[in-house]
Coordinates of C-alpha atoms and ligand atoms in Angstrom, one line a residue:
X12 CA 72.3 102.1 112.2
X13 CA 75.3 100.0 113.1
X14 CA 77.6 99.1 116.1
X15 CA 81.3 98.4 116.4
X16 CA 82.5 96.4 119.3
X17 CA 86.1 96.4 120.4
X18 CA 89.0 98.7 121.1
X19 CA 88.8 102.5 120.5
X20 CA 91.7 104.9 120.7
X21 CA 91.3 108.7 120.4
X22 CA 92.5 112.0 121.8
X23 CA 90.6 114.3 124.1
X24 CA 91.5 117.8 125.4
X25 CA 92.9 116.3 128.6
X26 CA 94.3 113.0 127.3
X27 CA 96.3 112.8 124.1
X28 CA 95.7 109.1 123.8
X29 CA 92.7 107.6 125.5
X30 CA 92.5 103.8 125.2
X31 CA 89.0 102.4 125.5
X32 CA 88.8 98.7 125.7
X33 CA 85.8 96.5 125.2
X34 CA 83.4 99.2 124.0
X35 CA 80.2 99.2 121.9
X36 CA 80.0 102.3 119.7
X37 CA 76.7 102.9 118.0
X38 CA 76.2 105.0 114.9
X39 CA 72.9 106.3 113.5
X40 CA 72.3 108.8 110.7
X41 CA 76.0 109.3 110.5
X42 CA 76.4 110.3 114.2
X43 CA 77.7 108.5 117.3
X44 CA 74.7 107.8 119.5
X45 CA 76.3 105.7 122.2
X46 CA 79.7 104.5 123.5
X47 CA 79.1 102.0 126.3
X48 CA 80.8 99.0 127.8
X49 CA 80.4 95.9 125.7
X50 CA 78.5 94.2 128.4
X51 CA 75.6 96.7 127.8
X52 CA 75.3 95.5 124.2
X53 CA 72.3 93.2 124.6
X54 CA 70.3 96.0 126.3
X55 CA 71.4 98.5 123.7
X56 CA 70.4 96.2 120.9
X57 CA 67.0 95.9 122.5
X58 CA 66.6 99.6 123.1
X59 CA 67.6 100.6 119.6
X60 CA 66.3 97.5 117.8
X61 CA 69.7 96.6 116.4
X62 CA 69.9 93.2 114.6
X63 CA 72.9 90.9 114.8
X64 CA 74.0 91.7 111.2
X65 CA 74.3 95.4 112.3
X66 CA 76.9 94.5 115.0
X67 CA 80.6 94.4 113.8
X68 CA 83.1 92.8 116.2
X69 CA 86.7 94.0 115.8
X70 CA 89.4 91.3 116.0
X71 CA 91.6 91.0 119.1
X72 CA 94.3 93.3 117.8
X73 CA 92.1 95.6 115.6
X74 CA 91.0 99.0 116.7
X75 CA 89.1 102.1 115.6
X76 CA 90.6 105.6 115.6
X77 CA 89.2 108.9 114.4
X78 CA 89.9 109.8 110.7
X79 CA 92.9 112.0 110.1
X80 CA 92.5 115.7 109.4
X81 CA 95.0 117.1 106.9
X82 CA 94.9 120.9 107.5
X83 CA 97.1 121.9 104.6
X84 CA 97.5 120.0 101.3
X85 CA 97.9 121.1 97.6
X86 CA 95.7 118.6 95.7
X87 CA 97.1 119.9 92.4
X88 CA 100.7 119.3 93.5
X89 CA 100.1 115.6 94.2
X90 CA 101.3 114.9 90.7
X91 CA 104.8 116.1 91.8
X92 CA 104.8 114.3 95.2
X93 CA 108.2 112.7 95.7
X94 CA 110.0 114.9 93.0
X95 CA 111.6 118.3 92.8
X96 CA 112.7 118.6 96.4
X97 CA 116.2 120.0 95.8
X98 CA 115.4 123.7 95.8
X99 CA 114.3 126.1 98.6
X100 CA 110.7 127.5 98.4
X101 CA 111.2 130.6 96.3
X102 CA 113.1 128.7 93.7
X103 CA 111.0 125.6 94.0
X104 CA 107.8 127.5 93.2
X105 CA 108.8 128.8 89.7
X106 CA 110.9 125.8 88.8
X107 CA 108.5 122.9 89.6
X108 CA 105.3 124.1 91.1
X109 CA 103.9 126.9 89.0
X110 CA 104.5 124.9 85.7
X111 CA 102.5 121.9 87.1
X112 CA 99.7 124.0 88.5
X113 CA 99.4 125.9 85.2
X114 CA 98.5 122.6 83.5
X115 CA 95.3 122.4 85.5
X116 CA 93.7 124.8 83.0
X117 CA 93.0 121.5 81.2
X118 CA 89.9 120.3 83.0
X119 CA 90.2 116.7 81.8
X120 CA 93.7 116.4 83.1
X121 CA 92.8 118.3 86.3
X122 CA 89.9 116.0 87.1
X123 CA 92.0 112.8 86.6
X124 CA 94.9 114.3 88.7
X125 CA 92.5 115.3 91.5
X126 CA 90.9 111.9 91.5
X127 CA 94.3 110.3 92.1
X128 CA 95.1 112.8 94.9
X129 CA 91.9 112.6 96.8
X130 CA 91.7 108.8 96.5
X131 CA 95.3 108.5 97.8
X132 CA 94.6 110.7 100.8
X133 CA 91.4 108.8 101.6
X134 CA 93.2 105.4 101.4
X135 CA 95.7 106.7 103.9
X136 CA 92.9 107.6 106.3
X137 CA 92.5 111.3 105.7
X138 CA 88.8 111.8 106.2
X139 CA 89.0 115.6 106.3
X140 CA 91.3 117.7 104.2
X141 CA 91.9 121.4 103.6
X142 CA 92.9 121.7 100.0
X143 CA 94.6 124.3 97.7
X144 CA 93.6 123.7 94.1
X145 CA 95.0 126.1 91.5
X146 CA 94.0 129.5 90.1
X147 CA 91.5 127.9 87.7
X148 CA 87.8 128.1 88.7
X149 CA 86.7 125.2 86.5
X150 CA 89.4 122.9 87.7
X151 CA 88.8 123.8 91.3
X152 CA 85.2 123.0 91.0
X153 CA 86.1 119.6 89.5
X154 CA 88.2 119.0 92.6
X155 CA 84.9 119.5 94.6
X156 CA 83.1 117.1 92.3
X157 CA 85.8 114.4 92.9
X158 CA 85.6 114.9 96.7
X159 CA 81.9 114.5 96.6
X160 CA 82.2 111.4 94.4
X161 CA 84.6 109.6 96.9
X162 CA 82.7 110.9 99.9
X163 CA 85.5 112.8 101.7
X164 CA 85.0 115.8 104.0
X165 CA 86.9 118.8 102.7
X166 CA 87.6 122.5 102.4
X167 CA 88.6 123.6 99.0
X168 CA 90.3 126.8 97.8
X169 CA 90.7 128.3 94.4
X170 CA 94.2 129.8 94.6
X171 CA 94.5 133.6 94.3
X172 CA 97.7 135.2 92.9
X173 CA 98.0 138.5 91.1
X174 CA 101.7 139.4 91.5
X175 CA 105.2 137.9 91.5
X176 CA 104.1 135.0 89.4
X177 CA 105.0 134.0 85.8
X178 CA 103.0 135.3 82.9
X179 CA 101.6 131.9 82.2
X180 CA 100.3 131.5 85.7
X181 CA 98.9 134.7 87.1
X182 CA 95.5 136.4 87.3
X183 CA 94.4 140.0 87.3
X184 CA 93.1 141.2 90.7
X185 CA 89.6 141.7 89.4
X186 CA 89.5 138.3 87.8
X187 CA 90.8 136.6 90.9
X188 CA 88.2 138.3 93.1
X189 CA 85.3 137.6 90.7
X190 CA 86.4 134.0 90.2
X191 CA 86.6 133.5 93.9
X192 CA 83.1 134.8 94.4
X193 CA 81.9 132.4 91.5
X194 CA 83.7 129.5 93.1
X195 CA 82.5 130.1 96.6
X196 CA 78.9 130.6 95.5
X197 CA 79.0 127.4 93.4
X198 CA 80.3 125.3 96.3
X199 CA 77.9 126.7 98.8
X200 CA 75.0 126.2 96.4
X201 CA 75.6 122.4 96.4
X202 CA 74.3 122.1 99.9
X203 CA 76.7 119.3 100.6
X204 CA 77.8 120.0 104.2
X205 CA 80.9 117.9 103.7
X206 CA 82.5 120.1 101.1
X207 CA 83.0 123.8 101.9
X208 CA 84.8 126.6 100.1
X209 CA 87.9 128.3 101.6
X210 CA 89.2 131.7 100.5
X211 CA 92.8 131.2 99.4
X212 CA 95.3 134.0 98.9
X213 CA 98.4 132.0 98.1
X214 CA 100.7 134.1 100.3
X215 CA 101.6 137.8 100.7
X216 CA 104.4 137.5 98.2
X217 CA 102.1 136.6 95.3
X218 CA 98.8 138.3 96.4
X219 CA 98.6 142.1 96.4
X220 CA 97.5 143.8 99.5
X221 CA 94.4 145.2 97.7
X222 CA 93.3 141.7 96.6
X223 CA 93.9 140.3 100.1
X224 CA 91.7 142.9 101.7
X225 CA 88.9 142.2 99.2
X226 CA 89.3 138.4 99.7
X227 CA 88.9 139.0 103.5
X228 CA 85.6 140.7 102.8
X229 CA 84.4 137.7 100.7
X230 CA 85.3 135.3 103.5
X231 CA 83.5 137.6 106.0
X232 CA 80.4 137.9 103.9
X233 CA 80.0 134.1 103.5
X234 CA 81.4 133.3 106.9
X235 CA 83.9 130.8 105.5
X236 CA 87.5 129.8 106.2
X237 CA 90.6 131.6 104.9
X238 CA 93.9 129.7 104.3
X239 CA 97.3 130.9 103.3
X240 CA 101.1 130.5 104.1
X241 CA 102.9 132.5 106.8
X242 CA 106.5 132.7 107.7
X243 CA 107.6 129.6 106.0
X244 CA 111.2 130.5 105.0
X245 CA 113.8 133.1 105.9
X246 CA 114.0 134.2 102.3
X247 CA 110.2 134.8 102.2
X248 CA 110.2 136.7 105.5
X249 CA 113.0 139.0 104.2
X250 CA 111.1 139.6 100.9
X251 CA 107.9 140.5 102.9
X252 CA 110.0 142.9 105.0
X253 CA 111.2 144.6 101.8
X254 CA 107.8 144.7 100.2
X255 CA 106.1 146.1 103.4
X256 CA 108.7 148.4 105.1
X257 CA 105.9 149.9 107.2
X258 CA 104.5 146.7 108.5
X259 CA 105.6 145.6 111.9
X260 CA 106.2 142.0 110.7
X261 CA 104.9 139.4 108.3
X262 CA 101.9 138.6 110.5
X263 CA 101.0 142.3 110.6
X264 CA 100.5 142.3 106.8
X265 CA 97.8 139.7 107.0
X266 CA 96.3 141.3 110.1
X267 CA 96.0 144.7 108.3
X268 CA 94.4 143.0 105.3
X269 CA 91.8 141.6 107.7
X270 CA 92.7 138.0 107.0
X271 CA 93.3 136.8 110.6
X272 CA 90.4 135.4 112.6
X273 CA 89.2 132.2 114.3
X274 CA 88.3 131.0 110.8
X275 CA 91.9 131.3 109.4
X276 CA 94.4 128.6 108.8
X277 CA 98.0 129.7 108.3
X278 CA 100.5 127.0 107.2
X279 CA 104.0 126.8 108.6
X280 CA 104.6 129.8 110.9
X281 CA 108.2 128.8 111.3
X282 CA 109.8 132.1 112.1
X283 CA 107.2 134.0 114.2
X284 CA 108.5 136.6 116.7
X285 CA 106.9 136.7 120.2
X286 CA 104.8 139.7 118.9
X287 CA 103.5 137.6 116.0
X288 CA 102.7 134.6 118.3
X289 CA 100.7 137.0 120.4
X290 CA 98.7 138.2 117.4
X291 CA 98.1 134.6 116.2
X292 CA 96.7 133.9 119.6
X293 CA 94.6 137.0 120.1
X294 CA 93.0 136.6 116.6
X295 CA 92.4 132.9 117.3
X296 CA 94.2 132.0 114.0
X297 CA 94.9 128.3 113.5
X298 CA 98.3 126.9 112.5
X299 CA 98.9 124.0 110.0
X300 CA 102.2 122.5 111.1
X301 CA 103.8 120.9 108.0
X302 CA 106.9 119.2 109.2
X303 CA 107.7 117.1 106.2
X304 CA 107.6 120.1 103.9
X305 CA 109.5 122.2 106.3
X306 CA 112.4 119.8 106.1
X307 CA 112.1 118.6 102.5
X308 CA 112.2 122.0 100.9
X309 CA 114.6 123.2 103.7
X310 CA 112.3 125.9 105.1
X311 CA 112.9 125.5 108.8
X312 CA 111.8 123.8 112.0
X313 CA 108.6 124.9 113.6
X314 CA 108.6 124.9 117.4
X315 CA 105.1 123.6 117.9
X316 CA 105.5 123.4 121.7
X317 CA 105.9 127.2 121.8
X318 CA 102.6 127.6 119.8
X319 CA 100.8 125.1 122.0
X320 CA 102.2 126.7 125.2
X321 CA 100.7 130.0 123.9
X322 CA 97.3 128.4 123.6
X323 CA 97.3 128.5 119.8
X324 CA 95.2 125.9 117.8
X325 CA 97.6 123.6 115.9
X326 CA 96.9 120.9 113.3
X327 CA 99.1 118.9 111.0
X328 CA 99.4 119.2 107.3
X329 CA 101.2 117.1 104.7
X330 CA 101.7 120.1 102.4
X331 CA 102.0 117.9 99.4
X332 CA 104.2 118.4 97.3
X333 CA 106.5 120.6 99.4
X334 CA 106.0 117.6 101.7
X335 CA 106.5 114.5 99.7
X336 CA 104.2 112.1 101.5
X337 CA 100.4 112.4 101.4
X338 CA 99.9 110.2 104.5
X339 CA 99.1 111.8 107.8
X340 CA 101.0 109.0 109.5
X341 CA 104.1 110.5 107.9
X342 CA 103.1 114.0 109.2
X343 CA 102.8 112.6 112.7
X344 CA 106.3 111.0 112.5
X345 CA 107.9 114.2 111.1
X346 CA 106.2 116.3 113.8
X347 CA 107.7 114.0 116.5
X348 CA 111.1 114.0 114.8
X349 CA 111.1 117.8 114.4
X350 CA 110.4 118.2 118.1
X351 CA 113.2 115.7 118.9
X352 CA 115.6 117.6 116.7
X353 CA 114.7 120.9 118.4
X354 CA 115.0 119.4 121.8
X355 CA 118.7 118.7 121.2
X356 CA 119.5 122.3 121.7
X357 CA 117.0 123.0 124.5
X358 CA 117.4 122.5 128.2
X359 CA 115.8 119.8 130.2
X360 CA 112.7 121.9 130.8
X361 CA 111.7 121.6 127.2
X362 CA 108.8 119.2 126.7
X363 CA 109.1 117.2 123.5
X364 CA 106.0 116.4 121.4
X365 CA 105.5 112.6 121.7
X366 CA 103.6 110.4 119.3
X367 CA 100.4 110.7 121.4
X368 CA 100.4 114.4 121.2
X369 CA 101.2 114.4 117.5
X370 CA 98.3 112.0 117.0
X371 CA 96.1 114.5 118.8
X372 CA 97.2 117.2 116.4
X373 CA 96.5 115.0 113.5
X374 CA 92.9 114.4 114.6
X375 CA 91.3 116.6 117.3
X376 CA 93.8 119.5 116.7
X377 CA 93.1 119.6 113.0
X378 CA 89.4 119.6 113.6
X379 CA 89.9 122.7 115.9
X380 CA 91.9 124.5 113.3
X381 CA 89.2 123.8 110.7
X382 CA 86.4 124.8 113.0
X383 CA 84.8 121.3 112.9
X384 CA 85.6 120.1 116.4
X385 CA 81.9 120.0 117.3
X386 CA 81.4 117.5 114.4
X387 CA 84.6 115.3 114.2
X388 CA 88.1 114.8 115.7
X389 CA 87.3 112.2 118.3
X390 CA 84.7 109.7 119.5
X391 CA 82.1 111.7 121.4
X392 CA 78.4 111.1 121.4
X393 CA 76.7 113.5 119.0
X394 CA 79.8 113.9 116.8
X395 CA 79.8 112.4 113.3
X396 CA 81.5 109.1 112.8
X397 CA 84.7 109.8 110.8
X398 CA 86.8 106.8 111.6
X399 CA 89.4 104.3 110.5
X400 CA 89.3 100.6 111.2
X401 CA 92.9 99.6 111.7
X402 CA 94.2 96.0 111.5
X403 CA 97.8 95.6 112.5
X404 CA 97.7 92.0 111.5
X405 CA 96.7 92.1 107.9
X406 CA 98.6 89.4 105.9
X407 CA 100.8 92.0 104.2
X408 CA 101.3 94.3 107.2
X409 CA 104.5 96.3 107.1
X410 CA 105.2 95.5 110.7
X411 CA 104.9 92.7 113.3
X412 CA 103.1 92.4 116.5
X413 CA 104.5 90.2 119.4
X414 CA 102.6 88.6 122.3
X415 CA 104.3 91.1 124.6
X416 CA 102.8 94.1 122.8
X417 CA 100.1 96.1 124.7
X418 CA 97.3 97.9 123.0
X419 CA 99.3 101.1 123.2
X420 CA 102.4 99.4 121.8
X421 CA 100.3 98.0 118.9
X422 CA 98.9 101.5 118.2
X423 CA 102.4 103.0 118.5
X424 CA 103.8 100.5 116.0
X425 CA 100.9 101.4 113.6
X426 CA 101.8 105.1 114.0
X427 CA 105.5 104.6 113.3
X428 CA 105.5 101.6 110.9
X429 CA 102.0 101.3 109.6
X430 CA 100.5 102.4 106.3
X431 CA 97.4 102.2 104.2
X432 CA 97.5 98.4 104.1
X433 CA 96.5 98.5 107.8
X434 CA 93.6 100.9 107.2
X435 CA 90.9 98.3 106.2
X436 CA 87.8 100.6 106.4
X437 CA 87.3 104.3 106.2
X438 CA 84.1 106.1 107.4
X439 CA 83.1 109.6 106.8
X440 CA 79.9 110.9 108.5
X441 CA 78.9 107.3 109.2
X442 CA 79.2 106.2 105.6
X443 CA 81.8 103.6 104.7
X444 CA 83.7 105.2 101.9
X445 CA 86.4 102.5 101.6
X446 CA 86.4 99.8 100.6
X447 CA 83.8 100.8 98.1
Ligands
GUN530 N1 104.1 129.3 99.6 C1 103.4 129.8 98.6 N2 103.0 128.8 97.8 C2 103.4 127.7 98.3 C3 103.3 126.3 98.0 O1 102.6 125.9 97.0 N3 103.8 125.4 98.8 C4 104.5 125.7 100.0 N4 105.0 124.8 100.7 N5 104.6 127.0 100.3 C5 104.1 128.0 99.5
FE531 FE1 101.6 124.8 101.2

């Protein structure tokens, strides 16, 4: 049991940035048990028998925010982050990405590489992540081990690809299906509620229709998430059109395979027609908006406003290493800048995404996409305490605060200019996982 006293900022359904000043937030058994005005603290300490050493007072400029939720990230590709960004997706995959992922057949290398990736995300405040691993079952399980070791909350997928891939990095349909079942059962048997398996057909280009339908059955049987990529680049959309001349559109391919539901996360969704948007909505599929990746590998600009206006669940993803930055602060910035760019060619009625709304997507929105909004995403009594302690005034802070700055200014500076140096503590399910 412990209490934090000070400033809290978070997003709610009705308020993208709620600023709560002078609060006492109590955590017991990993869950938030009260959020009261600071003046109630003595009474709360009595009621819950809380000693002075269990009460932590935030400094004047410090605040707590919910941990970030990265809804789409390739843990295996972290080794390439910041390199190989000169080619569009369908050339980038065989040139840089498949060769790297293939090396994850070496379990020792894989474990070390995954440890670096997961640790880097956690340092940057990502308390929940939805990961792609590689096609290798052993390596994918080592990713789960590493996540358990560092104490992050995560969904992990063994990647499935049985066509349009190089000889050195491809599976048979039967092997892919059997390995997925093995992987899923292993992860579920750990009974660690923080780490869950996710069924992961790479995308319709590299996963056969037959395998996709069988994978949908696996996800149904175990009642677990599905993740893939949808409508990321024009080239890919054209290819899907050629591969599936009878399908209505790209989204229709996944729908017919039975892959779209309220437990599905589709990354990108840059080129959806109105008909596709309607299907994403009616199937309650979630979208992982990956703005850094969209620009870095020249895929397109996703109009998130259109998705939100249609009532679609949207979270943010770093999509490392199509996106070069593993920090969700960067994803927030790119989401805002993408919206700003799109707005240039829209009329005045277009509502841009501001930093508050992008922050909501990075926290509460992501939790909705991953189906964990009843557990995390913001500060609500009964939810688990996944949180970041932010100190804008650390000695090596990358930005400066002035006397004139309000709490909201300070938060906004952190969003635009802050980094992991400002994230001084990270909590997952009430446990402080950083610093160790
Ligand atoms: N589409 C299929 N595979 C990938 C991948 O690894 N990264 C991105 N950004 N898009 C993909
Ligand atoms: Fe991706």
